JSON list of C-alpha atoms and ligand atoms in Angstrom, two decimals:
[
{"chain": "Z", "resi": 1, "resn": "UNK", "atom": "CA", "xyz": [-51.38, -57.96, -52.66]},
{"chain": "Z", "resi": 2, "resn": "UNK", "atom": "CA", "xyz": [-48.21, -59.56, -51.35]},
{"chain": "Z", "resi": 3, "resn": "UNK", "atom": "CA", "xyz": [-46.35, -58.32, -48.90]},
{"chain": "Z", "resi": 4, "resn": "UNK", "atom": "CA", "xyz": [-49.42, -56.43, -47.58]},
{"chain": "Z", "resi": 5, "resn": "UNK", "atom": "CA", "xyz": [-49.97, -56.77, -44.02]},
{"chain": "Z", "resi": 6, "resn": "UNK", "atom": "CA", "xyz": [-53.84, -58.14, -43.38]},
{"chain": "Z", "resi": 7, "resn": "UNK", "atom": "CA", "xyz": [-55.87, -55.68, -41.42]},
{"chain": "Z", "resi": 8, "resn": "UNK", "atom": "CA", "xyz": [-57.59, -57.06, -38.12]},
{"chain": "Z", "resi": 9, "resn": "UNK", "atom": "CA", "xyz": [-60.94, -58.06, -39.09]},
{"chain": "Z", "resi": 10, "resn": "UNK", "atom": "CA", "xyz": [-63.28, -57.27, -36.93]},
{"chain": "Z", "resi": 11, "resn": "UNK", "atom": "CA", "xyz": [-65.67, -59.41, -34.78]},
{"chain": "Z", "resi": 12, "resn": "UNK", "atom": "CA", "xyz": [-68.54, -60.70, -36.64]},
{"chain": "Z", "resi": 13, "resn": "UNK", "atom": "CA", "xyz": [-71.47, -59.13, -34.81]},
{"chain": "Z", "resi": 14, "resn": "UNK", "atom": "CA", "xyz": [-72.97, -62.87, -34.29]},
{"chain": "Z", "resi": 15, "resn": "UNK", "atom": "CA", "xyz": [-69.57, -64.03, -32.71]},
{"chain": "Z", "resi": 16, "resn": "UNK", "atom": "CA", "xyz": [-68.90, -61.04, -30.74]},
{"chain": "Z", "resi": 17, "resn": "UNK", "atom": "CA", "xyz": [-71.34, -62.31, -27.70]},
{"chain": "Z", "resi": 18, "resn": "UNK", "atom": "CA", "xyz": [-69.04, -65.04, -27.70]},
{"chain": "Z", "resi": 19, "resn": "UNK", "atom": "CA", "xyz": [-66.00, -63.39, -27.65]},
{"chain": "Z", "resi": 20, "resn": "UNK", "atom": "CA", "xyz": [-65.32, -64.79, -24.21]},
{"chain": "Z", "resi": 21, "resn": "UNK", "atom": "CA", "xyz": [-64.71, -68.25, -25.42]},
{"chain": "Z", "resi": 22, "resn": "UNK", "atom": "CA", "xyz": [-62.20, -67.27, -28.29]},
{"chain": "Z", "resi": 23, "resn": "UNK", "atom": "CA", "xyz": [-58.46, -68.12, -27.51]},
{"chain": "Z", "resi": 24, "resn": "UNK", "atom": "CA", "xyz": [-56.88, -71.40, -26.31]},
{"chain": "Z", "resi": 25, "resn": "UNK", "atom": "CA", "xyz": [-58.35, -73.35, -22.91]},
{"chain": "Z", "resi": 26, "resn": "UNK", "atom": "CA", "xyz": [-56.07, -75.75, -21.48]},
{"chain": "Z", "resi": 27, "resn": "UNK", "atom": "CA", "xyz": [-57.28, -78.08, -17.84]},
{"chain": "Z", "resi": 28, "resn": "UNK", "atom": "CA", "xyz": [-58.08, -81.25, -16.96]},
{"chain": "Z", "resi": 29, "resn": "UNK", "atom": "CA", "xyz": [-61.78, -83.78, -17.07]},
{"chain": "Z", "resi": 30, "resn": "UNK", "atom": "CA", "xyz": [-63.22, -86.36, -15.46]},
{"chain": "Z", "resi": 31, "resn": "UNK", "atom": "CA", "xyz": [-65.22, -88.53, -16.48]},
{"chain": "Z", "resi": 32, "resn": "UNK", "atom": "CA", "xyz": [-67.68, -91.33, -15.75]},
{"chain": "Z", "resi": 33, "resn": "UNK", "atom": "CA", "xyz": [-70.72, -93.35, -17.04]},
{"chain": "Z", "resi": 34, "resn": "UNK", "atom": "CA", "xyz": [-72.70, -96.14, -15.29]},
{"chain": "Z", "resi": 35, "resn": "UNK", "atom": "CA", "xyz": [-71.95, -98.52, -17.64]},
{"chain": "Z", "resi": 36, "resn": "UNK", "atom": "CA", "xyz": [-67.96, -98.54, -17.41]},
{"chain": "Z", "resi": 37, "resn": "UNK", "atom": "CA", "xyz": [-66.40, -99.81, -14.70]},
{"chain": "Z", "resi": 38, "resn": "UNK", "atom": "CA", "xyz": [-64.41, -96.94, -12.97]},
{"chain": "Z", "resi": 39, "resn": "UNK", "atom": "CA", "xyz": [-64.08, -92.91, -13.53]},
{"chain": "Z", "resi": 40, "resn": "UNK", "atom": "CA", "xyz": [-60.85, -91.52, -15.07]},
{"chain": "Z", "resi": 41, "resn": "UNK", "atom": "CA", "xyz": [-59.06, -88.32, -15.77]},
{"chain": "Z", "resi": 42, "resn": "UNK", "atom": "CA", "xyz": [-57.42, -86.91, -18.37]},
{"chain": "Z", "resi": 43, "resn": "UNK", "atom": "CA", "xyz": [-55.66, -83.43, -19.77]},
{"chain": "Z", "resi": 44, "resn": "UNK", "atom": "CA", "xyz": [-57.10, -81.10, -22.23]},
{"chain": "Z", "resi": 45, "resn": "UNK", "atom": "CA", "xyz": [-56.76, -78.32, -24.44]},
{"chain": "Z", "resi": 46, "resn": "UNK", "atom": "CA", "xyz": [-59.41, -76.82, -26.94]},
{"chain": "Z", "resi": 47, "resn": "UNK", "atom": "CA", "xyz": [-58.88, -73.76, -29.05]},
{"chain": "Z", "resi": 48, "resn": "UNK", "atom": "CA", "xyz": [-62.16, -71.32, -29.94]},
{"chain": "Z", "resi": 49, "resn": "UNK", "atom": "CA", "xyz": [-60.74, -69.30, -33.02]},
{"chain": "Z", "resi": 50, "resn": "UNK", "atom": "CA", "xyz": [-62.39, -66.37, -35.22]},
{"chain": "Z", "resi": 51, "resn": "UNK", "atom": "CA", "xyz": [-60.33, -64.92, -38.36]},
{"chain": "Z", "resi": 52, "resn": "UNK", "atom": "CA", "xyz": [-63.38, -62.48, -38.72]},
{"chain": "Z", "resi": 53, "resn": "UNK", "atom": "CA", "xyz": [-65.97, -61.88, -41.56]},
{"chain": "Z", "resi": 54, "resn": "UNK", "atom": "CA", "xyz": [-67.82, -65.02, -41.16]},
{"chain": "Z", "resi": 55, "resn": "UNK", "atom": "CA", "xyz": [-70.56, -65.49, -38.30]},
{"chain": "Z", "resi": 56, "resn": "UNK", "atom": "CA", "xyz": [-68.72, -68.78, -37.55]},
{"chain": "Z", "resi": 57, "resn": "UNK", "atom": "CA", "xyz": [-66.42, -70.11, -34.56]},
{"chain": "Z", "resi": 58, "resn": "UNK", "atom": "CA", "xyz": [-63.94, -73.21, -35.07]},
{"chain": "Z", "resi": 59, "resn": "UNK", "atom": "CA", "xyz": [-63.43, -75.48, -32.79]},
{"chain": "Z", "resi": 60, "resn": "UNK", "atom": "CA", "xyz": [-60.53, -78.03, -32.16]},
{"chain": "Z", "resi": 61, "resn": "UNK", "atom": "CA", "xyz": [-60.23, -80.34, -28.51]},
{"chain": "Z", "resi": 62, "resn": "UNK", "atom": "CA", "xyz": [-58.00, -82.62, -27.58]},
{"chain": "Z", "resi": 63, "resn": "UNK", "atom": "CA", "xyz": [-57.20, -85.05, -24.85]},
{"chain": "Z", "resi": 64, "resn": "UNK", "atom": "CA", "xyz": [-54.53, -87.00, -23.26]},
{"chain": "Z", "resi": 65, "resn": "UNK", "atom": "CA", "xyz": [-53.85, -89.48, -20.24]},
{"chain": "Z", "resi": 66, "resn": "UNK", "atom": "CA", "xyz": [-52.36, -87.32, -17.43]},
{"chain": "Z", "resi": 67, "resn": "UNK", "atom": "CA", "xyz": [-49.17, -90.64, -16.40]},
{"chain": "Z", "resi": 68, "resn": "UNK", "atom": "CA", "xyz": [-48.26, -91.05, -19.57]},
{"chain": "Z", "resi": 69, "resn": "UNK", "atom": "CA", "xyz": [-49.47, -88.03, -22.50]},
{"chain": "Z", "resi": 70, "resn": "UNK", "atom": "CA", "xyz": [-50.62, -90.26, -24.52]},
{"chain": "Z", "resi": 71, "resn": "UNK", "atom": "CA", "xyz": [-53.22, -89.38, -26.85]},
{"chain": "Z", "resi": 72, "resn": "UNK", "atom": "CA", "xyz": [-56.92, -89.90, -26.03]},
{"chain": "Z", "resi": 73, "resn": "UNK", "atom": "CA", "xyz": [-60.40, -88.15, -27.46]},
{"chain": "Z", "resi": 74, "resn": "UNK", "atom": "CA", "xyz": [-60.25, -85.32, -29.80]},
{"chain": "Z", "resi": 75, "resn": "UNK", "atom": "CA", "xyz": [-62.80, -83.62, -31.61]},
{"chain": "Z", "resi": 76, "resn": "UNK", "atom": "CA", "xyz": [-63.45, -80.30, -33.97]},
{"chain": "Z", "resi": 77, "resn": "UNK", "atom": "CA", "xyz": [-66.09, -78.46, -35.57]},
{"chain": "Z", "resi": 78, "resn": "UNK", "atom": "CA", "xyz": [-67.95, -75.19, -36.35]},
{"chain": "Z", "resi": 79, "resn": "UNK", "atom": "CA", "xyz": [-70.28, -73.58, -33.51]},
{"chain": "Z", "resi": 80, "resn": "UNK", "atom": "CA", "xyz": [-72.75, -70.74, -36.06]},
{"chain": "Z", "resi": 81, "resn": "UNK", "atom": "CA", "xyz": [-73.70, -68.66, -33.50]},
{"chain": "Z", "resi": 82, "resn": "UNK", "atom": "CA", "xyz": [-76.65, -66.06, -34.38]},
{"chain": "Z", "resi": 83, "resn": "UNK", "atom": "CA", "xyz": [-77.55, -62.89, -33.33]},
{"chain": "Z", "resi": 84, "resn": "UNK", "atom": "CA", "xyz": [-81.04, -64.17, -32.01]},
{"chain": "Z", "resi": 85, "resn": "UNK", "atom": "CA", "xyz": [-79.51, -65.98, -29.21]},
{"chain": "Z", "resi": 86, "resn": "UNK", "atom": "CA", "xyz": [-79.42, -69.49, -30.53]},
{"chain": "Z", "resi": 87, "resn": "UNK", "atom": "CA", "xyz": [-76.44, -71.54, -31.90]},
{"chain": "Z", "resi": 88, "resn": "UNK", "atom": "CA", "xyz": [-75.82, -74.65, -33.97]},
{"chain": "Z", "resi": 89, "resn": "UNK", "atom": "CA", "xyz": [-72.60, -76.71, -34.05]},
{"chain": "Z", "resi": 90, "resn": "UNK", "atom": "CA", "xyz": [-71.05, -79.24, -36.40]},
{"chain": "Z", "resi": 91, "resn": "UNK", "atom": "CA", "xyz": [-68.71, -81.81, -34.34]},
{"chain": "Z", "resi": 92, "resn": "UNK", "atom": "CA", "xyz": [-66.69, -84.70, -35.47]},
{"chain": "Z", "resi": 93, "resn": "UNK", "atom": "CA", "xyz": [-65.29, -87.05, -32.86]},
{"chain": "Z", "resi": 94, "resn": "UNK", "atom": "CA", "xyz": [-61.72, -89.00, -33.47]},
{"chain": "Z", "resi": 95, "resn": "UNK", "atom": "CA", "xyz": [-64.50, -92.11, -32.96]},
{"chain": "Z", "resi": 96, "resn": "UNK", "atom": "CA", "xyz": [-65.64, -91.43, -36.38]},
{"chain": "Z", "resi": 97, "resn": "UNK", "atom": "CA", "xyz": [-69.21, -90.29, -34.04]},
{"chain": "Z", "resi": 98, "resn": "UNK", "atom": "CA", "xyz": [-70.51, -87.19, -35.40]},
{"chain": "Z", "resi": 99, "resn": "UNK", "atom": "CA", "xyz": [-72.66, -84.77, -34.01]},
{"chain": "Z", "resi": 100, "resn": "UNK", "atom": "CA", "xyz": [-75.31, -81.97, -35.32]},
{"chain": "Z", "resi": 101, "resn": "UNK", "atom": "CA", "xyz": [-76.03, -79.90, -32.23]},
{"chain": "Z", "resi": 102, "resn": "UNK", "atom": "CA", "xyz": [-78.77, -77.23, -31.61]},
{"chain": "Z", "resi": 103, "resn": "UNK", "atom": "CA", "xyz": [-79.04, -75.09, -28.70]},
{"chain": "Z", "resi": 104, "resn": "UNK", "atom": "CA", "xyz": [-79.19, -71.51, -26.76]},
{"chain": "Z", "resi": 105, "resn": "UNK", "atom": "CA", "xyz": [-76.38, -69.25, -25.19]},
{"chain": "Z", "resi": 106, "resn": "UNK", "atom": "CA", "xyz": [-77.03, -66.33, -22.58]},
{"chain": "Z", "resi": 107, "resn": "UNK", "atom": "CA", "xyz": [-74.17, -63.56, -23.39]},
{"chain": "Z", "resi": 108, "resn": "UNK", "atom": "CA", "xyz": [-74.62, -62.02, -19.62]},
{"chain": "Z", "resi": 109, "resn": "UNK", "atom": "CA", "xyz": [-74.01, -65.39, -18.07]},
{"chain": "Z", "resi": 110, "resn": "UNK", "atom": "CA", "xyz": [-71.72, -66.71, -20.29]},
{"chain": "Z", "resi": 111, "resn": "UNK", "atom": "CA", "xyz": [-72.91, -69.74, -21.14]},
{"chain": "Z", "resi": 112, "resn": "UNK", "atom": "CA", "xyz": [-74.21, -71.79, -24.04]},
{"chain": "Z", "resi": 113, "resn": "UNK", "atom": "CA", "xyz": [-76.42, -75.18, -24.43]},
{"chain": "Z", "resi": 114, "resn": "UNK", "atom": "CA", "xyz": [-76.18, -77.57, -27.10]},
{"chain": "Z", "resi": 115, "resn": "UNK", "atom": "CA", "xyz": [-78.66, -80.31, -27.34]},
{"chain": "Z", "resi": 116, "resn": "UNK", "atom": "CA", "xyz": [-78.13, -83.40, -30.19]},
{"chain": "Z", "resi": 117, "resn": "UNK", "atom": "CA", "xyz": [-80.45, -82.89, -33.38]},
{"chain": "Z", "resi": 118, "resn": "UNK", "atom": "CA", "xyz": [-78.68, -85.33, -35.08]},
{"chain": "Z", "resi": 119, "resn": "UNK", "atom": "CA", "xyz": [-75.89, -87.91, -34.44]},
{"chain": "Z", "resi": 120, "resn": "UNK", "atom": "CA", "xyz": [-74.22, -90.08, -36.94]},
{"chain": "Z", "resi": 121, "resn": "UNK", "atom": "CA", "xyz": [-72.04, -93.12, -37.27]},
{"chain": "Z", "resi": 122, "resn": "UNK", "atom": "CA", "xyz": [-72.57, -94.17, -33.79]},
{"chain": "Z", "resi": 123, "resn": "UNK", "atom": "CA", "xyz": [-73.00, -97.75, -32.56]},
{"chain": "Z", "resi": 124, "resn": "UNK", "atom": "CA", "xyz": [-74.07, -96.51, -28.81]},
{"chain": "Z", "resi": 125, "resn": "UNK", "atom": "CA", "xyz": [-74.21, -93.39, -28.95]},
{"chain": "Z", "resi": 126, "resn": "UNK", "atom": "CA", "xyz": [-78.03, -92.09, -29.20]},
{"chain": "Z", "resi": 127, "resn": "UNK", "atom": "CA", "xyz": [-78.10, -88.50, -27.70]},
{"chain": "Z", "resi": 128, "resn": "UNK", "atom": "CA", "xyz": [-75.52, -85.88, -26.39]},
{"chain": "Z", "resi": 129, "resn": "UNK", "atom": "CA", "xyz": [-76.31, -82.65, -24.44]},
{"chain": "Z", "resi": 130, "resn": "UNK", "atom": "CA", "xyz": [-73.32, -79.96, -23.69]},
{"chain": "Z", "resi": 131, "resn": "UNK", "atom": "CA", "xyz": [-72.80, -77.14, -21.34]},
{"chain": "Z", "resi": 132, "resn": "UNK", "atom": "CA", "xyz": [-70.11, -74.79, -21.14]},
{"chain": "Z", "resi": 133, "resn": "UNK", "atom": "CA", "xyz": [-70.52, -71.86, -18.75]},
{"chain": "Z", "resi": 134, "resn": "UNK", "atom": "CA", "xyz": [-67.54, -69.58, -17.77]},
{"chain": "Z", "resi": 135, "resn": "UNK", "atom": "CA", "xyz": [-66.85, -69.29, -13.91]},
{"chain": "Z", "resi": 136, "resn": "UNK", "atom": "CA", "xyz": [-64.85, -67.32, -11.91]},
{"chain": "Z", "resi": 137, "resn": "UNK", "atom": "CA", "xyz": [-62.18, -67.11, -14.43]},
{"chain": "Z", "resi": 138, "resn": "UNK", "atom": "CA", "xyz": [-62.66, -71.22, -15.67]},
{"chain": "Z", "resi": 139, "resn": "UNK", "atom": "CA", "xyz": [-64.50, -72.60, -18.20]},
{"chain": "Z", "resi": 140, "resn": "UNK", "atom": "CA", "xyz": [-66.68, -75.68, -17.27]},
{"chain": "Z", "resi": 141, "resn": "UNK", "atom": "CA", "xyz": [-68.46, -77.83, -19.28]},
{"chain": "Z", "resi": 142, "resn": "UNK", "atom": "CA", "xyz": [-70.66, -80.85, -18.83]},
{"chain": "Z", "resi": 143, "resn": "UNK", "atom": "CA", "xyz": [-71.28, -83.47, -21.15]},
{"chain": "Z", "resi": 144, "resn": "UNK", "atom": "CA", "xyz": [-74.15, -86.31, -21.16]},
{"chain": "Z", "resi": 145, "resn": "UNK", "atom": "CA", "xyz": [-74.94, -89.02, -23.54]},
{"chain": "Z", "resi": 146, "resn": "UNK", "atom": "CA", "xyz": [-77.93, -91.42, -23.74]},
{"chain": "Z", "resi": 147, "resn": "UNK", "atom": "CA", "xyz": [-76.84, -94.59, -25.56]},
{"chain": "Z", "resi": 148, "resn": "UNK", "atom": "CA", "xyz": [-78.41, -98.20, -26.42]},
{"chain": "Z", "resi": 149, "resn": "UNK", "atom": "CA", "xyz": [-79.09, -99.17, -22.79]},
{"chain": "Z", "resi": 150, "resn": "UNK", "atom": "CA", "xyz": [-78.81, -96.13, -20.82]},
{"chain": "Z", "resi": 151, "resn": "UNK", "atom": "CA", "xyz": [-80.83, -92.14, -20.48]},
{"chain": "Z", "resi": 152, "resn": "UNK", "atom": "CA", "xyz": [-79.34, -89.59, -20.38]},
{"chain": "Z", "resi": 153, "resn": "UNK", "atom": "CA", "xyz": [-76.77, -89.54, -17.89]},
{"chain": "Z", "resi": 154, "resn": "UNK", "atom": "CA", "xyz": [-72.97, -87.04, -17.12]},
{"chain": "Z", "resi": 155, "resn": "UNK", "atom": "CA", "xyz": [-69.91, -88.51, -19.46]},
{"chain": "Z", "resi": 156, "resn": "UNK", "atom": "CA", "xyz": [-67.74, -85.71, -18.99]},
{"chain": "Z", "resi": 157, "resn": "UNK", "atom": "CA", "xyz": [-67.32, -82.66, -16.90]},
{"chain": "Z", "resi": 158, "resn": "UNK", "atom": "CA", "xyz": [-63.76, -80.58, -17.35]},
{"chain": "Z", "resi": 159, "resn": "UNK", "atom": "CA", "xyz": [-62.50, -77.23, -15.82]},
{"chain": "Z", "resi": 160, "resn": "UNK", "atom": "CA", "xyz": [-60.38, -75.20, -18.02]},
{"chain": "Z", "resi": 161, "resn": "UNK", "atom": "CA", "xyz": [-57.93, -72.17, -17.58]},
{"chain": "Z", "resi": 162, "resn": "UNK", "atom": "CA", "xyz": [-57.59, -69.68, -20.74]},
{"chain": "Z", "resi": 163, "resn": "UNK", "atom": "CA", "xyz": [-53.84, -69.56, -21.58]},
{"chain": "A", "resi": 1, "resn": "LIG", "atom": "C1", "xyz": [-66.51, -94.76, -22.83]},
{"chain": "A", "resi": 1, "resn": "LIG", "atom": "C2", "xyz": [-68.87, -91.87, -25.87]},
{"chain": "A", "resi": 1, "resn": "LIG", "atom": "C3", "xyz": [-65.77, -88.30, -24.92]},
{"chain": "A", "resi": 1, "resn": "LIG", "atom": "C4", "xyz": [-63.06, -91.43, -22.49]},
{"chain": "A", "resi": 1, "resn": "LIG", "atom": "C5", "xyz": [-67.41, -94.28, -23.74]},
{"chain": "A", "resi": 1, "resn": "LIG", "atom": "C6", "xyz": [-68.52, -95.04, -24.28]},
{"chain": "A", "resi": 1, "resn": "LIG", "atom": "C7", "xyz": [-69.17, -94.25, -25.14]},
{"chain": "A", "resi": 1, "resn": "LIG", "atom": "C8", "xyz": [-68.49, -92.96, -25.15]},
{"chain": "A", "resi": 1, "resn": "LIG", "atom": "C9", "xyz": [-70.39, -94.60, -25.97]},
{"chain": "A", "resi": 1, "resn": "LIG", "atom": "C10", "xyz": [-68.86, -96.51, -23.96]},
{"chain": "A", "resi": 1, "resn": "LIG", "atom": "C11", "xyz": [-69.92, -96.59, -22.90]},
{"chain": "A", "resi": 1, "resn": "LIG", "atom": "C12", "xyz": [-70.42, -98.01, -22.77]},
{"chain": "A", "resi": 1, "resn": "LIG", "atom": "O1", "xyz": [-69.67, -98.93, -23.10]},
{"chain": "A", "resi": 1, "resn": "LIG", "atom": "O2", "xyz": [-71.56, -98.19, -22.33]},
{"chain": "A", "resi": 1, "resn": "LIG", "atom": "C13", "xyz": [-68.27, -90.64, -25.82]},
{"chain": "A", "resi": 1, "resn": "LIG", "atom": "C14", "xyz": [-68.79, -89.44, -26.45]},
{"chain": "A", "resi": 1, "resn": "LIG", "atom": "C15", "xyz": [-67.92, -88.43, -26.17]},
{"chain": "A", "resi": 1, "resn": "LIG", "atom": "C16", "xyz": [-66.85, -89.01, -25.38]},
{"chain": "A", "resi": 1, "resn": "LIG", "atom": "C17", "xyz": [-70.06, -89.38, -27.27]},
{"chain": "A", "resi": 1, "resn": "LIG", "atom": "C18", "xyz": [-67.97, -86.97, -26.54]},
{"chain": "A", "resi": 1, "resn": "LIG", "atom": "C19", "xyz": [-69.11, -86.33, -26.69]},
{"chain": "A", "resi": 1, "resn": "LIG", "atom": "C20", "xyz": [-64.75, -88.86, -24.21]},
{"chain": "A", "resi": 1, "resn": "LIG", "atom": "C21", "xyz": [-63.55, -88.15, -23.81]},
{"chain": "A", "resi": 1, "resn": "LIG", "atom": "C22", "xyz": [-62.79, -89.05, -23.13]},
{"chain": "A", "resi": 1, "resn": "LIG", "atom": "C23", "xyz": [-63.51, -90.30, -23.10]},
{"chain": "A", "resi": 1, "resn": "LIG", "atom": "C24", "xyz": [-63.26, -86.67, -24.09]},
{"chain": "A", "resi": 1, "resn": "LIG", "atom": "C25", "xyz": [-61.45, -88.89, -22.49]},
{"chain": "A", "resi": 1, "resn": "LIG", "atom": "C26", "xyz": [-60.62, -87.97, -22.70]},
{"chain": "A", "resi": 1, "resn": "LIG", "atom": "C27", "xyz": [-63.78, -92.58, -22.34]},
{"chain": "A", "resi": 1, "resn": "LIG", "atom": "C28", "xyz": [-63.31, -93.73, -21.59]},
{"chain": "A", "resi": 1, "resn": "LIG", "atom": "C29", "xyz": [-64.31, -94.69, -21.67]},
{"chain": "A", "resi": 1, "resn": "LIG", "atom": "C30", "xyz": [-65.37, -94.12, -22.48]},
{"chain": "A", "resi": 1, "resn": "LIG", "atom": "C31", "xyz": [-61.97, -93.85, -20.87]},
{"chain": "A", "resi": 1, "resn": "LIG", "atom": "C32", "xyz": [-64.31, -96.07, -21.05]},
{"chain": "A", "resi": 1, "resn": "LIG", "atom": "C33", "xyz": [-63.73, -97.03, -22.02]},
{"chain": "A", "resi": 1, "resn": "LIG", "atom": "C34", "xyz": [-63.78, -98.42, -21.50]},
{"chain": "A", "resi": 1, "resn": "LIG", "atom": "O3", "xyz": [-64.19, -98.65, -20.36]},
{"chain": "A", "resi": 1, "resn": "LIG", "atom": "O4", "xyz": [-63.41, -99.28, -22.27]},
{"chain": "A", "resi": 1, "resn": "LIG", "atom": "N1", "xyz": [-67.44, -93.03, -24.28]},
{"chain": "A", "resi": 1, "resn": "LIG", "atom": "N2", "xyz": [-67.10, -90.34, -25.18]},
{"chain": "A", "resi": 1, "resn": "LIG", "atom": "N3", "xyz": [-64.69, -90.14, -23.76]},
{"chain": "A", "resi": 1, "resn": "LIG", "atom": "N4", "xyz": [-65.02, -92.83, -22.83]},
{"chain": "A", "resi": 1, "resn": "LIG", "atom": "FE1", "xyz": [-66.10, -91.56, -23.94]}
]
């Protein structure tokens, strides 16, 4: 009806274990891979958001060089966590990569695993595991990639504040 105020929906019971990650993380990264020839940095900010009703988080990151702002990697997506303890997530990279992820998260420790299932318009890219655990206040998250010519090996690792 307009002018009606919407009432707060509540948590969806599947997203409520997850109710840590909701809100707006903001750090830095570094990153690395044997194959390129020196680590770099960079600033980021990714937003977990929930408008209730649906057992379904969205997800939006993005990065920048720390010198100059300028735009680098971003990424969104769904994570459909379920009350059984496991999660999937739908991500599409700014690369045009994208990424059908299956994987576990432990509510106690805060922490969820994603593992590739599926990865699509890639040229390198073969396999990508993620990690995000919440510690001591931060969120940290690892990620590894396998591509043409390498295993599995750390990409990514970035410590974020909530804001
Ligand atoms: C390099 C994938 C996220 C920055 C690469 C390469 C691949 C890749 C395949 C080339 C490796 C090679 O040539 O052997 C990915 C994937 C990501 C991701 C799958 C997410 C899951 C990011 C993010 C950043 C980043 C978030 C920075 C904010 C870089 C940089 C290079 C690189 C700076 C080196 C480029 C160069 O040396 O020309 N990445 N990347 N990547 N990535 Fe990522």
């Amino acid at each position: 009806m307009a002018g009606e105020t919407k009432a707060q929906v509540p948590l969806h019971p599947a997203v409520a274990p997850l109710s840590f990650l909701l809100g707006t993380w903001k750090g830095q990264g570094e990153g690395s891979f044997p194959t390129i020839s020196s680590s770099f940095h960079y600033g980021e900010e990714l937003t977990f958001s929930h408008s209730g009703g649906k057992p379904v988080i969205a997800y939006a990151q993005k990065t920048w060089k720390l010198a100059s702002q300028e735009n680098m990697h971003a990424e969104s997506g769904y994570w459909r966590p379920k009350v059984d303890g496991s999660i999937e997530a739908v991500i599409a990279q700014s690369t045009g990569l994208v990424e059908v992820q299956k994987g576990t998260y432990d509510a106690e420790k805060k922490m969820v695993q994603l593992q590739s299932e599926l990865i699509g318009n890639a040229t390198k890219v073969r396999e990508i595991t993620r990690t995000f655990e919440f510690i001591s206040g931060e969120l940290v998250y690892v990620v590894q990639m396998a591509t043409n010519s390498t295993t599995l090996q750390p990409h990514l690792r970035g410590l974020l504040k909530k804001i």
